[in-house]
Amino acid sequence: MKYETDVVVLGGGGGGMAAAKAADKNGANVILIEREEENGGVLNQCIHNGFGIHYYRKDLTGPEFKETLQEELANTNIKILNSAFVLNVNKDKQLTFVNHKGIHEIKTKALVMATGARERHFNSLAVPGDRVAGIFTAGVAQKYINLQNLKPANSALIVGSGDIGLIMARRLHLEGIEVKGVVEILPYPGGLERNVQQCLRDYNIPLYLSHTVTRVEGNKRLSKVYVSQVDENRQVIPNTEKVFNVDALITSVGLIPLTDPVKFVETGPGFITSNTNQTSEDWIFAAGNCTVVFDLVDYVSREGEKAGKYAALYSQNQYFPEQKVKVKKGKNINILHPMYIDPNERTKLYLRVSKTFKRAEVTVEPLGIKMIEEEARPSEMIEISIKPFKDKNLKEIEVSARELG
């Protein structure tokens, strides 16, 4: 079958649904493609609350957040194709996808990529030892417990203190699994401070900062995990080894933005976009964790909404930026998004600092923007709003951070 539309949204998670909704609101014919049987992505298995506080001004669980978006889509003319997998995206604005009815083509005017991110696997850490059962990514363990009612272990150690690792420490504990600790190679937690408090301290679960897993051991099933302390260069400090007798190691060691099957736009590693979510290919827009990994689904949906709006305007020949200003990482900036600004539009700049500051001054020059951030940490995103500005000679702005005394 052949389809023709104004905007295709690829990915039915929080960013994709918000993008489809916004594109429809701005007058475009929209097709939303999701590979799973139902929309929502990881929201379906995140049964804890903390979603929607910024986007809906409500404290929702993941499924509640998804259902709210789903209800909004039900009042639109968006065509939703579930259980459909996109095989190819061509430069001539044609997509090929497959579902149970066969192989199909779509001709579109604009595309929004909202494909999210995947978990980095334990094998990427190159930890020596037996390759045994009992090693799960945090997302897989969460799916087993929350969606399939399976208990993956009796005792567990978690490596990586990102938010999903912290949340799974609490989840495992509440399911009666003995959580012997969370191991983090960095000298600070990788997740939000509120999750450190609510998921670890409230349940007396130890957090081992500046520690790493050095070996795993077992006979078919994991039985021991060896952990050592590391110095400031992440080198193992001799005679600091601890042995944990556990039958599960849960890994939360990062997310990798998913950019497939689009191969011809600028990435690094996620899609590099402007403040209107436009990529280096002007008809392709991108939002959410396929660009950078955001702290909250609220931010993902907010970015998705913006991508959908501008994709719809582009498809109707109403949006062609005249100028792009490059955004450059300055001192002490690790993550920065977006990397380009259309100065005629509003900008929400997201950044992560490269080290912990007790009190940081973040500057955007030469725009003269300064803001003070108390206890800035690499694990927590900082937002900066930039109003439209006019300077046709401006080619680049730089974002930096410094410690205030």
mmCIF file of C-alpha atoms in Angstrom:
data_model
loop_
_atom_site.group_PDB
_atom_site.id
_atom_site.type_symbol
_atom_site.label_atom_id
_atom_site.label_comp_id
_atom_site.label_asym_id
_atom_site.label_seq_id
_atom_site.Cartn_x
_atom_site.Cartn_y
_atom_site.Cartn_z
ATOM 1 C CA MET A 1 0.000 0.000 0.000
ATOM 2 C CA LYS A 2 1.154 3.560 -0.665
ATOM 3 C CA TYR A 3 0.413 6.474 1.648
ATOM 4 C CA GLU A 4 0.853 10.217 1.176
ATOM 5 C CA THR A 5 0.819 12.727 4.028
ATOM 6 C CA ASP A 6 2.207 16.021 5.303
ATOM 7 C CA VAL A 7 4.068 14.782 8.401
ATOM 8 C CA VAL A 8 5.227 11.352 9.532
ATOM 9 C CA VAL A 9 6.141 10.928 13.200
ATOM 10 C CA LEU A 10 8.383 7.963 13.884
ATOM 11 C CA GLY A 11 8.043 6.708 17.473
ATOM 12 C CA GLY A 12 4.967 6.587 19.699
ATOM 13 C CA GLY A 13 6.489 7.439 23.070
ATOM 14 C CA GLY A 14 5.964 10.672 24.992
ATOM 15 C CA GLY A 15 7.879 12.750 22.431
ATOM 16 C CA GLY A 16 6.277 11.176 19.383
ATOM 17 C CA MET A 17 2.699 11.437 20.628
ATOM 18 C CA ALA A 18 3.242 15.086 21.579
ATOM 19 C CA ALA A 19 4.782 15.763 18.151
ATOM 20 C CA ALA A 20 1.853 14.159 16.332
ATOM 21 C CA LYS A 21 -0.624 16.119 18.421
ATOM 22 C CA ALA A 22 1.119 19.435 17.705
ATOM 23 C CA ALA A 23 1.481 18.735 13.977
ATOM 24 C CA ASP A 24 -2.255 17.966 13.766
ATOM 25 C CA LYS A 25 -3.072 21.116 15.719
ATOM 26 C CA ASN A 26 -1.068 23.143 13.202
ATOM 27 C CA GLY A 27 -3.085 21.891 10.273
ATOM 28 C CA ALA A 28 -1.018 18.961 8.957
ATOM 29 C CA ASN A 29 -2.165 15.509 7.942
ATOM 30 C CA VAL A 30 -0.199 13.198 10.221
ATOM 31 C CA ILE A 31 0.790 9.529 10.300
ATOM 32 C CA LEU A 32 2.285 8.208 13.562
ATOM 33 C CA ILE A 33 4.304 4.982 13.303
ATOM 34 C CA GLU A 34 5.093 2.872 16.387
ATOM 35 C CA ARG A 35 6.799 -0.528 16.305
ATOM 36 C CA GLU A 36 5.050 -1.859 19.422
ATOM 37 C CA GLU A 37 1.419 -2.965 19.622
ATOM 38 C CA GLU A 38 0.564 0.081 21.693
ATOM 39 C CA ASN A 39 1.966 3.578 22.092
ATOM 40 C CA GLY A 40 3.800 4.826 25.133
ATOM 41 C CA GLY A 41 7.237 3.258 24.884
ATOM 42 C CA VAL A 42 8.965 3.000 28.248
ATOM 43 C CA LEU A 43 6.125 4.938 29.914
ATOM 44 C CA ASN A 44 4.091 1.717 29.987
ATOM 45 C CA GLN A 45 6.458 0.058 32.467
ATOM 46 C CA CYS A 46 7.234 3.107 34.637
ATOM 47 C CA ILE A 47 4.506 2.642 37.244
ATOM 48 C CA HIS A 48 6.061 5.110 39.708
ATOM 49 C CA ASN A 49 4.908 8.709 39.874
ATOM 50 C CA GLY A 50 6.883 11.866 39.032
ATOM 51 C CA PHE A 51 5.713 12.273 35.438
ATOM 52 C CA GLY A 52 3.812 15.283 34.116
ATOM 53 C CA ILE A 53 4.662 17.817 36.817
ATOM 54 C CA HIS A 54 5.992 20.320 34.253
ATOM 55 C CA TYR A 55 3.982 19.275 31.178
ATOM 56 C CA TYR A 56 0.533 18.722 32.703
ATOM 57 C CA ARG A 57 1.011 20.342 36.135
ATOM 58 C CA LYS A 58 -0.008 16.988 37.622
ATOM 59 C CA ASP A 59 1.964 14.244 39.380
ATOM 60 C CA LEU A 60 1.262 11.196 37.202
ATOM 61 C CA THR A 61 2.604 7.669 36.780
ATOM 62 C CA GLY A 62 4.100 6.688 33.431
ATOM 63 C CA PRO A 63 0.947 4.875 32.236
ATOM 64 C CA GLU A 64 -1.211 7.814 33.357
ATOM 65 C CA PHE A 65 0.988 10.222 31.407
ATOM 66 C CA LYS A 66 0.734 7.998 28.329
ATOM 67 C CA GLU A 67 -3.051 7.618 28.681
ATOM 68 C CA THR A 68 -3.482 11.389 28.935
ATOM 69 C CA LEU A 69 -1.589 11.874 25.674
ATOM 70 C CA GLN A 70 -3.478 8.978 24.122
ATOM 71 C CA GLU A 71 -6.822 10.577 24.966
ATOM 72 C CA GLU A 72 -5.659 13.803 23.337
ATOM 73 C CA LEU A 73 -4.723 11.902 20.170
ATOM 74 C CA ALA A 74 -8.169 10.275 20.097
ATOM 75 C CA ASN A 75 -9.700 13.687 19.382
ATOM 76 C CA THR A 76 -7.585 14.234 16.259
ATOM 77 C CA ASN A 77 -7.448 12.929 12.691
ATOM 78 C CA ILE A 78 -3.997 11.378 13.171
ATOM 79 C CA LYS A 79 -3.539 7.973 11.521
ATOM 80 C CA ILE A 80 -1.729 5.679 13.957
ATOM 81 C CA LEU A 81 0.100 2.617 12.628
ATOM 82 C CA ASN A 82 1.127 0.260 15.446
ATOM 83 C CA SER A 83 3.240 -2.901 15.098
ATOM 84 C CA ALA A 84 4.903 -1.228 12.125
ATOM 85 C CA PHE A 85 8.660 -1.148 11.640
ATOM 86 C CA VAL A 86 10.336 1.413 9.390
ATOM 87 C CA LEU A 87 12.968 -0.199 7.193
ATOM 88 C CA ASN A 88 14.241 2.785 5.274
ATOM 89 C CA VAL A 89 14.078 6.563 4.990
ATOM 90 C CA ASN A 90 15.207 8.038 1.669
ATOM 91 C CA LYS A 91 16.434 11.514 0.899
ATOM 92 C CA ASP A 92 13.564 11.888 -1.548
ATOM 93 C CA LYS A 93 11.146 12.002 1.416
ATOM 94 C CA GLN A 94 9.910 8.437 1.118
ATOM 95 C CA LEU A 95 9.709 5.875 3.921
ATOM 96 C CA THR A 96 9.357 2.116 3.656
ATOM 97 C CA PHE A 97 7.796 0.201 6.546
ATOM 98 C CA VAL A 98 6.640 -3.344 7.191
ATOM 99 C CA ASN A 99 3.748 -4.724 9.222
ATOM 100 C CA HIS A 100 1.675 -7.910 9.237
ATOM 101 C CA LYS A 101 0.021 -6.849 5.967
ATOM 102 C CA GLY A 102 3.280 -6.506 4.067
ATOM 103 C CA ILE A 103 5.676 -3.795 2.917
ATOM 104 C CA HIS A 104 4.370 -0.257 2.395
ATOM 105 C CA GLU A 105 5.602 3.142 1.260
ATOM 106 C CA ILE A 106 4.834 6.636 2.507
ATOM 107 C CA LYS A 107 5.538 9.856 0.662
ATOM 108 C CA THR A 108 5.759 12.744 3.111
ATOM 109 C CA LYS A 109 6.655 16.432 3.218
ATOM 110 C CA ALA A 110 8.248 16.337 6.673
ATOM 111 C CA LEU A 111 9.424 13.752 9.196
ATOM 112 C CA VAL A 112 9.747 13.908 12.992
ATOM 113 C CA MET A 113 12.167 11.412 14.508
ATOM 114 C CA ALA A 114 11.141 10.546 18.068
ATOM 115 C CA THR A 115 12.823 7.180 18.328
ATOM 116 C CA GLY A 116 14.168 7.519 21.864
ATOM 117 C CA ALA A 117 17.247 5.726 23.173
ATOM 118 C CA ARG A 118 18.355 2.211 24.055
ATOM 119 C CA GLU A 119 20.160 0.970 27.150
ATOM 120 C CA ARG A 120 23.904 0.423 27.046
ATOM 121 C CA HIS A 121 24.594 -3.265 27.699
ATOM 122 C CA PHE A 122 26.825 -4.682 30.442
ATOM 123 C CA ASN A 123 29.100 -6.258 27.805
ATOM 124 C CA SER A 124 30.093 -2.741 26.696
ATOM 125 C CA LEU A 125 31.882 -2.339 30.059
ATOM 126 C CA ALA A 126 34.370 -5.120 29.241
ATOM 127 C CA VAL A 127 34.235 -6.491 32.779
ATOM 128 C CA PRO A 128 36.084 -9.849 33.016
ATOM 129 C CA GLY A 129 34.425 -12.979 34.337
ATOM 130 C CA ASP A 130 31.811 -15.562 33.463
ATOM 131 C CA ARG A 131 28.978 -14.706 31.097
ATOM 132 C CA VAL A 132 26.183 -16.119 33.212
ATOM 133 C CA ALA A 133 22.454 -15.692 33.663
ATOM 134 C CA GLY A 134 21.339 -13.046 36.120
ATOM 135 C CA ILE A 135 22.722 -9.896 34.495
ATOM 136 C CA PHE A 136 19.946 -7.568 33.328
ATOM 137 C CA THR A 137 19.705 -4.007 32.158
ATOM 138 C CA ALA A 138 17.536 -1.953 34.504
ATOM 139 C CA GLY A 139 14.878 -1.534 31.812
ATOM 140 C CA VAL A 140 14.591 -5.274 31.243
ATOM 141 C CA ALA A 141 14.347 -5.968 34.991
ATOM 142 C CA GLN A 142 11.684 -3.249 35.250
ATOM 143 C CA LYS A 143 9.696 -4.814 32.399
ATOM 144 C CA TYR A 144 9.860 -8.271 34.027
ATOM 145 C CA ILE A 145 8.511 -6.970 37.345
ATOM 146 C CA ASN A 146 6.041 -4.278 36.267
ATOM 147 C CA LEU A 147 4.586 -5.779 33.081
ATOM 148 C CA GLN A 148 5.172 -9.527 33.298
ATOM 149 C CA ASN A 149 4.874 -10.079 37.066
ATOM 150 C CA LEU A 150 8.178 -11.951 37.162
ATOM 151 C CA LYS A 151 10.703 -11.834 40.002
ATOM 152 C CA PRO A 152 14.154 -11.735 38.379
ATOM 153 C CA ALA A 153 16.273 -12.342 41.503
ATOM 154 C CA ASN A 154 16.473 -12.943 45.243
ATOM 155 C CA SER A 155 19.373 -10.576 45.873
ATOM 156 C CA ALA A 156 20.851 -7.919 43.633
ATOM 157 C CA LEU A 157 23.572 -5.346 43.162
ATOM 158 C CA ILE A 158 23.047 -2.397 40.857
ATOM 159 C CA VAL A 159 25.816 -0.816 38.805
ATOM 160 C CA GLY A 160 25.205 2.760 37.705
ATOM 161 C CA SER A 161 23.301 5.374 39.664
ATOM 162 C CA GLY A 162 21.326 6.894 36.803
ATOM 163 C CA ASP A 163 17.663 7.537 37.518
ATOM 164 C CA ILE A 164 16.434 4.185 36.262
ATOM 165 C CA GLY A 165 19.068 2.409 38.385
ATOM 166 C CA LEU A 166 17.956 4.306 41.477
ATOM 167 C CA ILE A 167 14.276 3.694 40.759
ATOM 168 C CA MET A 168 14.914 -0.007 40.220
ATOM 169 C CA ALA A 169 16.789 -0.240 43.535
ATOM 170 C CA ARG A 170 13.597 0.858 45.283
ATOM 171 C CA ARG A 171 11.385 -1.297 43.077
ATOM 172 C CA LEU A 172 13.421 -4.443 43.752
ATOM 173 C CA HIS A 173 13.456 -3.687 47.484
ATOM 174 C CA LEU A 174 9.665 -3.285 47.546
ATOM 175 C CA GLU A 175 9.300 -6.648 45.778
ATOM 176 C CA GLY A 176 11.240 -8.348 48.588
ATOM 177 C CA ILE A 177 14.540 -8.617 46.727
ATOM 178 C CA GLU A 178 17.569 -7.859 48.882
ATOM 179 C CA VAL A 179 19.357 -4.905 47.273
ATOM 180 C CA LYS A 180 22.916 -4.895 48.568
ATOM 181 C CA GLY A 181 23.869 -1.555 47.084
ATOM 182 C CA VAL A 182 24.309 0.714 44.100
ATOM 183 C CA VAL A 183 27.798 1.036 42.641
ATOM 184 C CA GLU A 184 28.788 4.235 40.815
ATOM 185 C CA ILE A 185 32.202 4.860 39.230
ATOM 186 C CA LEU A 186 31.796 8.636 39.416
ATOM 187 C CA PRO A 187 32.315 10.557 42.679
ATOM 188 C CA TYR A 188 28.716 11.805 42.498
ATOM 189 C CA PRO A 189 25.343 10.135 41.777
ATOM 190 C CA GLY A 190 24.307 9.870 38.133
ATOM 191 C CA GLY A 191 20.600 10.496 38.826
ATOM 192 C CA LEU A 192 18.474 13.258 40.248
ATOM 193 C CA GLU A 193 18.999 14.162 43.903
ATOM 194 C CA ARG A 194 15.314 13.543 44.636
ATOM 195 C CA ASN A 195 15.729 9.945 43.422
ATOM 196 C CA VAL A 196 18.827 9.428 45.574
ATOM 197 C CA GLN A 197 16.773 10.469 48.601
ATOM 198 C CA GLN A 198 13.490 8.728 47.744
ATOM 199 C CA CYS A 199 14.928 5.513 46.296
ATOM 200 C CA LEU A 200 18.089 4.873 48.341
ATOM 201 C CA ARG A 201 18.322 6.855 51.580
ATOM 202 C CA ASP A 202 14.658 6.296 52.488
ATOM 203 C CA TYR A 203 15.260 2.517 52.290
ATOM 204 C CA ASN A 204 18.813 2.427 53.707
ATOM 205 C CA ILE A 205 20.250 1.116 50.435
ATOM 206 C CA PRO A 206 24.012 1.858 50.319
ATOM 207 C CA LEU A 207 25.473 3.979 47.505
ATOM 208 C CA TYR A 208 29.114 3.205 46.721
ATOM 209 C CA LEU A 209 30.514 6.264 44.917
ATOM 210 C CA SER A 210 33.913 6.027 43.166
ATOM 211 C CA HIS A 211 33.540 2.244 42.942
ATOM 212 C CA THR A 212 33.399 -0.095 39.962
ATOM 213 C CA VAL A 213 32.642 -3.724 39.173
ATOM 214 C CA THR A 214 35.896 -5.557 38.465
ATOM 215 C CA ARG A 215 34.691 -9.143 38.000
ATOM 216 C CA VAL A 216 31.567 -11.295 37.908
ATOM 217 C CA GLU A 217 31.475 -14.973 38.791
ATOM 218 C CA GLY A 218 29.032 -17.866 38.717
ATOM 219 C CA ASN A 219 28.201 -21.334 37.424
ATOM 220 C CA LYS A 220 25.448 -20.787 34.845
ATOM 221 C CA ARG A 221 23.830 -18.281 37.264
ATOM 222 C CA LEU A 222 25.562 -15.250 38.768
ATOM 223 C CA SER A 223 26.746 -15.812 42.345
ATOM 224 C CA LYS A 224 29.423 -13.169 43.098
ATOM 225 C CA VAL A 225 30.203 -9.623 42.021
ATOM 226 C CA TYR A 226 33.588 -8.101 42.847
ATOM 227 C CA VAL A 227 33.745 -4.348 43.411
ATOM 228 C CA SER A 228 36.710 -2.042 44.074
ATOM 229 C CA GLN A 229 37.210 1.625 44.810
ATOM 230 C CA VAL A 230 38.722 3.836 42.080
ATOM 231 C CA ASP A 231 40.843 6.982 42.232
ATOM 232 C CA GLU A 232 40.166 10.310 40.474
ATOM 233 C CA ASN A 233 41.463 8.786 37.207
ATOM 234 C CA ARG A 234 39.062 5.834 37.572
ATOM 235 C CA GLN A 235 41.950 3.462 38.267
ATOM 236 C CA VAL A 236 41.296 0.651 40.747
ATOM 237 C CA ILE A 237 42.821 1.272 44.181
ATOM 238 C CA PRO A 238 44.554 -1.937 45.408
ATOM 239 C CA ASN A 239 43.231 -3.747 48.525
ATOM 240 C CA THR A 240 39.796 -2.093 48.383
ATOM 241 C CA GLU A 241 37.925 -5.092 46.963
ATOM 242 C CA LYS A 242 34.469 -6.029 48.234
ATOM 243 C CA VAL A 243 32.619 -9.231 47.302
ATOM 244 C CA PHE A 244 28.834 -9.255 47.004
ATOM 245 C CA ASN A 245 27.023 -12.599 47.021
ATOM 246 C CA VAL A 246 24.073 -11.906 44.751
ATOM 247 C CA ASP A 247 22.190 -13.736 42.004
ATOM 248 C CA ALA A 248 21.512 -10.623 39.923
ATOM 249 C CA LEU A 249 23.467 -7.635 38.668
ATOM 250 C CA ILE A 250 21.261 -4.839 37.369
ATOM 251 C CA THR A 251 23.002 -2.441 35.003
ATOM 252 C CA SER A 252 22.117 1.203 34.520
ATOM 253 C CA VAL A 253 25.162 2.428 32.638
ATOM 254 C CA GLY A 254 23.789 4.899 30.160
ATOM 255 C CA LEU A 255 21.511 5.350 27.183
ATOM 256 C CA ILE A 256 22.417 5.556 23.503
ATOM 257 C CA PRO A 257 20.230 7.764 21.254
ATOM 258 C CA LEU A 258 18.539 5.802 18.467
ATOM 259 C CA THR A 259 18.956 7.452 15.056
ATOM 260 C CA ASP A 260 18.215 4.491 12.761
ATOM 261 C CA PRO A 261 17.175 4.220 10.008
ATOM 262 C CA VAL A 262 18.099 7.818 9.108
ATOM 263 C CA LYS A 263 21.748 7.763 8.021
ATOM 264 C CA PHE A 264 22.248 11.063 6.213
ATOM 265 C CA VAL A 265 21.833 13.801 8.860
ATOM 266 C CA GLU A 266 24.346 15.276 11.280
ATOM 267 C CA THR A 267 24.587 13.321 14.567
ATOM 268 C CA GLY A 268 26.833 13.392 17.573
ATOM 269 C CA PRO A 269 25.795 10.721 18.697
ATOM 270 C CA GLY A 270 22.096 11.802 18.785
ATOM 271 C CA PHE A 271 20.469 13.974 16.121
ATOM 272 C CA ILE A 272 21.936 17.477 16.140
ATOM 273 C CA THR A 273 19.120 19.993 15.852
ATOM 274 C CA SER A 274 18.253 23.667 16.005
ATOM 275 C CA ASN A 275 15.976 25.297 18.586
ATOM 276 C CA THR A 276 13.068 24.449 16.245
ATOM 277 C CA ASN A 277 14.195 20.790 16.252
ATOM 278 C CA GLN A 278 15.246 20.940 12.604
ATOM 279 C CA THR A 279 18.164 18.697 11.656
ATOM 280 C CA SER A 280 20.800 19.232 8.956
ATOM 281 C CA GLU A 281 18.249 17.822 6.483
ATOM 282 C CA ASP A 282 15.654 20.592 6.469
ATOM 283 C CA TRP A 283 12.572 18.316 6.135
ATOM 284 C CA ILE A 284 13.626 16.103 9.079
ATOM 285 C CA PHE A 285 12.972 17.210 12.653
ATOM 286 C CA ALA A 286 13.962 15.306 15.818
ATOM 287 C CA ALA A 287 12.949 15.441 19.469
ATOM 288 C CA GLY A 288 13.484 13.688 22.763
ATOM 289 C CA ASN A 289 16.085 11.125 23.721
ATOM 290 C CA CYS A 290 17.143 10.488 20.117
ATOM 291 C CA THR A 291 18.785 13.942 20.305
ATOM 292 C CA VAL A 292 20.187 14.000 23.866
ATOM 293 C CA VAL A 293 19.075 12.062 26.951
ATOM 294 C CA PHE A 294 16.720 14.272 28.965
ATOM 295 C CA ASP A 295 16.077 14.124 32.718
ATOM 296 C CA LEU A 296 12.293 14.071 32.443
ATOM 297 C CA VAL A 297 9.641 12.855 30.018
ATOM 298 C CA ASP A 298 8.076 16.290 30.460
ATOM 299 C CA TYR A 299 11.025 17.803 28.593
ATOM 300 C CA VAL A 300 10.810 15.079 25.942
ATOM 301 C CA SER A 301 7.140 15.814 25.303
ATOM 302 C CA ARG A 302 7.738 19.554 25.300
ATOM 303 C CA GLU A 303 10.452 19.119 22.664
ATOM 304 C CA GLY A 304 8.222 16.725 20.714
ATOM 305 C CA GLU A 305 5.441 19.266 20.657
ATOM 306 C CA LYS A 306 7.807 21.871 19.260
ATOM 307 C CA ALA A 307 9.166 19.492 16.613
ATOM 308 C CA GLY A 308 5.636 18.627 15.518
ATOM 309 C CA LYS A 309 4.673 22.280 15.229
ATOM 310 C CA TYR A 310 7.637 23.265 13.063
ATOM 311 C CA ALA A 311 7.397 20.099 10.944
ATOM 312 C CA ALA A 312 3.766 21.017 10.203
ATOM 313 C CA LEU A 313 4.719 24.600 9.323
ATOM 314 C CA TYR A 314 7.541 23.342 7.091
ATOM 315 C CA SER A 315 5.179 20.948 5.285
ATOM 316 C CA GLN A 316 2.909 23.914 4.498
ATOM 317 C CA ASN A 317 5.791 26.097 3.256
ATOM 318 C CA GLN A 318 5.444 28.375 6.277
ATOM 319 C CA TYR A 319 8.803 27.779 7.958
ATOM 320 C CA PHE A 320 12.213 28.306 6.353
ATOM 321 C CA PRO A 321 14.829 29.772 8.730
ATOM 322 C CA GLU A 322 16.891 32.597 7.257
ATOM 323 C CA GLN A 323 19.766 32.356 9.739
ATOM 324 C CA LYS A 324 21.304 29.717 11.998
ATOM 325 C CA VAL A 325 23.583 30.626 14.909
ATOM 326 C CA LYS A 326 25.882 27.885 16.160
ATOM 327 C CA VAL A 327 25.846 27.142 19.908
ATOM 328 C CA LYS A 328 29.319 26.261 21.183
ATOM 329 C CA LYS A 329 30.293 24.400 24.357
ATOM 330 C CA GLY A 330 32.510 26.592 26.512
ATOM 331 C CA LYS A 331 34.404 25.805 29.698
ATOM 332 C CA ASN A 332 32.879 23.190 32.047
ATOM 333 C CA ILE A 333 29.978 22.285 29.725
ATOM 334 C CA ASN A 334 29.530 18.602 28.945
ATOM 335 C CA ILE A 335 26.138 18.314 27.207
ATOM 336 C CA LEU A 336 24.473 21.102 25.245
ATOM 337 C CA HIS A 337 21.210 21.074 23.297
ATOM 338 C CA PRO A 338 20.296 22.390 20.750
ATOM 339 C CA MET A 339 23.458 23.075 18.784
ATOM 340 C CA TYR A 340 21.931 25.698 16.467
ATOM 341 C CA ILE A 341 19.527 28.591 17.005
ATOM 342 C CA ASP A 342 17.114 30.239 14.624
ATOM 343 C CA PRO A 343 17.319 33.724 16.233
ATOM 344 C CA ASN A 344 13.804 34.624 15.124
ATOM 345 C CA GLU A 345 12.331 31.946 17.403
ATOM 346 C CA ARG A 346 12.361 31.370 21.158
ATOM 347 C CA THR A 347 14.972 28.976 22.510
ATOM 348 C CA LYS A 348 15.017 26.585 25.453
ATOM 349 C CA LEU A 349 18.654 25.667 25.984
ATOM 350 C CA TYR A 350 19.451 22.481 27.941
ATOM 351 C CA LEU A 351 22.897 21.826 29.363
ATOM 352 C CA ARG A 352 24.808 19.612 31.758
ATOM 353 C CA VAL A 353 27.947 20.854 33.490
ATOM 354 C CA SER A 354 31.054 18.662 33.383
ATOM 355 C CA LYS A 355 31.713 18.683 37.139
ATOM 356 C CA THR A 356 29.964 19.460 40.405
ATOM 357 C CA PHE A 357 29.714 23.117 41.468
ATOM 358 C CA LYS A 358 28.592 24.362 44.865
ATOM 359 C CA ARG A 359 27.497 27.590 43.184
ATOM 360 C CA ALA A 360 27.870 28.053 39.437
ATOM 361 C CA GLU A 361 27.512 31.031 37.156
ATOM 362 C CA VAL A 362 26.361 29.983 33.684
ATOM 363 C CA THR A 363 26.856 32.510 30.894
ATOM 364 C CA VAL A 364 25.724 32.758 27.269
ATOM 365 C CA GLU A 365 27.945 35.179 25.350
ATOM 366 C CA PRO A 366 27.820 37.524 23.521
ATOM 367 C CA LEU A 367 24.099 37.632 24.400
ATOM 368 C CA GLY A 368 24.974 38.801 27.921
ATOM 369 C CA ILE A 369 22.856 36.109 29.630
ATOM 370 C CA LYS A 370 23.974 35.120 33.148
ATOM 371 C CA MET A 371 22.289 32.837 35.663
ATOM 372 C CA ILE A 372 23.278 31.460 39.055
ATOM 373 C CA GLU A 373 22.768 27.774 39.760
ATOM 374 C CA GLU A 374 23.106 26.407 43.286
ATOM 375 C CA GLU A 375 24.717 22.942 43.522
ATOM 376 C CA ALA A 376 25.023 22.390 39.770
ATOM 377 C CA ARG A 377 25.715 18.707 39.087
ATOM 378 C CA PRO A 378 26.401 16.818 35.833
ATOM 379 C CA SER A 379 23.419 14.565 36.469
ATOM 380 C CA GLU A 380 20.877 17.393 36.461
ATOM 381 C CA MET A 381 19.955 19.404 33.380
ATOM 382 C CA ILE A 382 19.964 23.179 33.532
ATOM 383 C CA GLU A 383 17.465 25.099 31.399
ATOM 384 C CA ILE A 384 18.058 28.563 29.957
ATOM 385 C CA SER A 385 15.377 30.498 28.073
ATOM 386 C CA ILE A 386 16.549 32.794 25.277
ATOM 387 C CA LYS A 387 14.237 35.302 23.651
ATOM 388 C CA PRO A 388 14.360 35.921 19.876
ATOM 389 C CA PHE A 389 17.138 38.305 18.946
ATOM 390 C CA LYS A 390 18.263 40.176 15.856
ATOM 391 C CA ASP A 391 21.929 40.274 14.852
ATOM 392 C CA LYS A 392 22.569 39.213 11.278
ATOM 393 C CA ASN A 393 26.317 39.253 11.821
ATOM 394 C CA LEU A 394 26.240 36.847 14.776
ATOM 395 C CA LYS A 395 27.497 33.404 13.772
ATOM 396 C CA GLU A 396 28.147 31.747 17.132
ATOM 397 C CA ILE A 397 27.305 31.947 20.824
ATOM 398 C CA GLU A 398 29.186 30.204 23.630
ATOM 399 C CA VAL A 399 27.856 28.694 26.869
ATOM 400 C CA SER A 400 30.219 28.372 29.846
ATOM 401 C CA ALA A 401 30.092 27.700 33.593
ATOM 402 C CA ARG A 402 32.371 28.766 36.429
ATOM 403 C CA GLU A 403 32.475 28.368 40.191
ATOM 404 C CA LEU A 404 31.416 31.369 42.236
ATOM 405 C CA GLY A 405 33.195 31.943 45.480
#
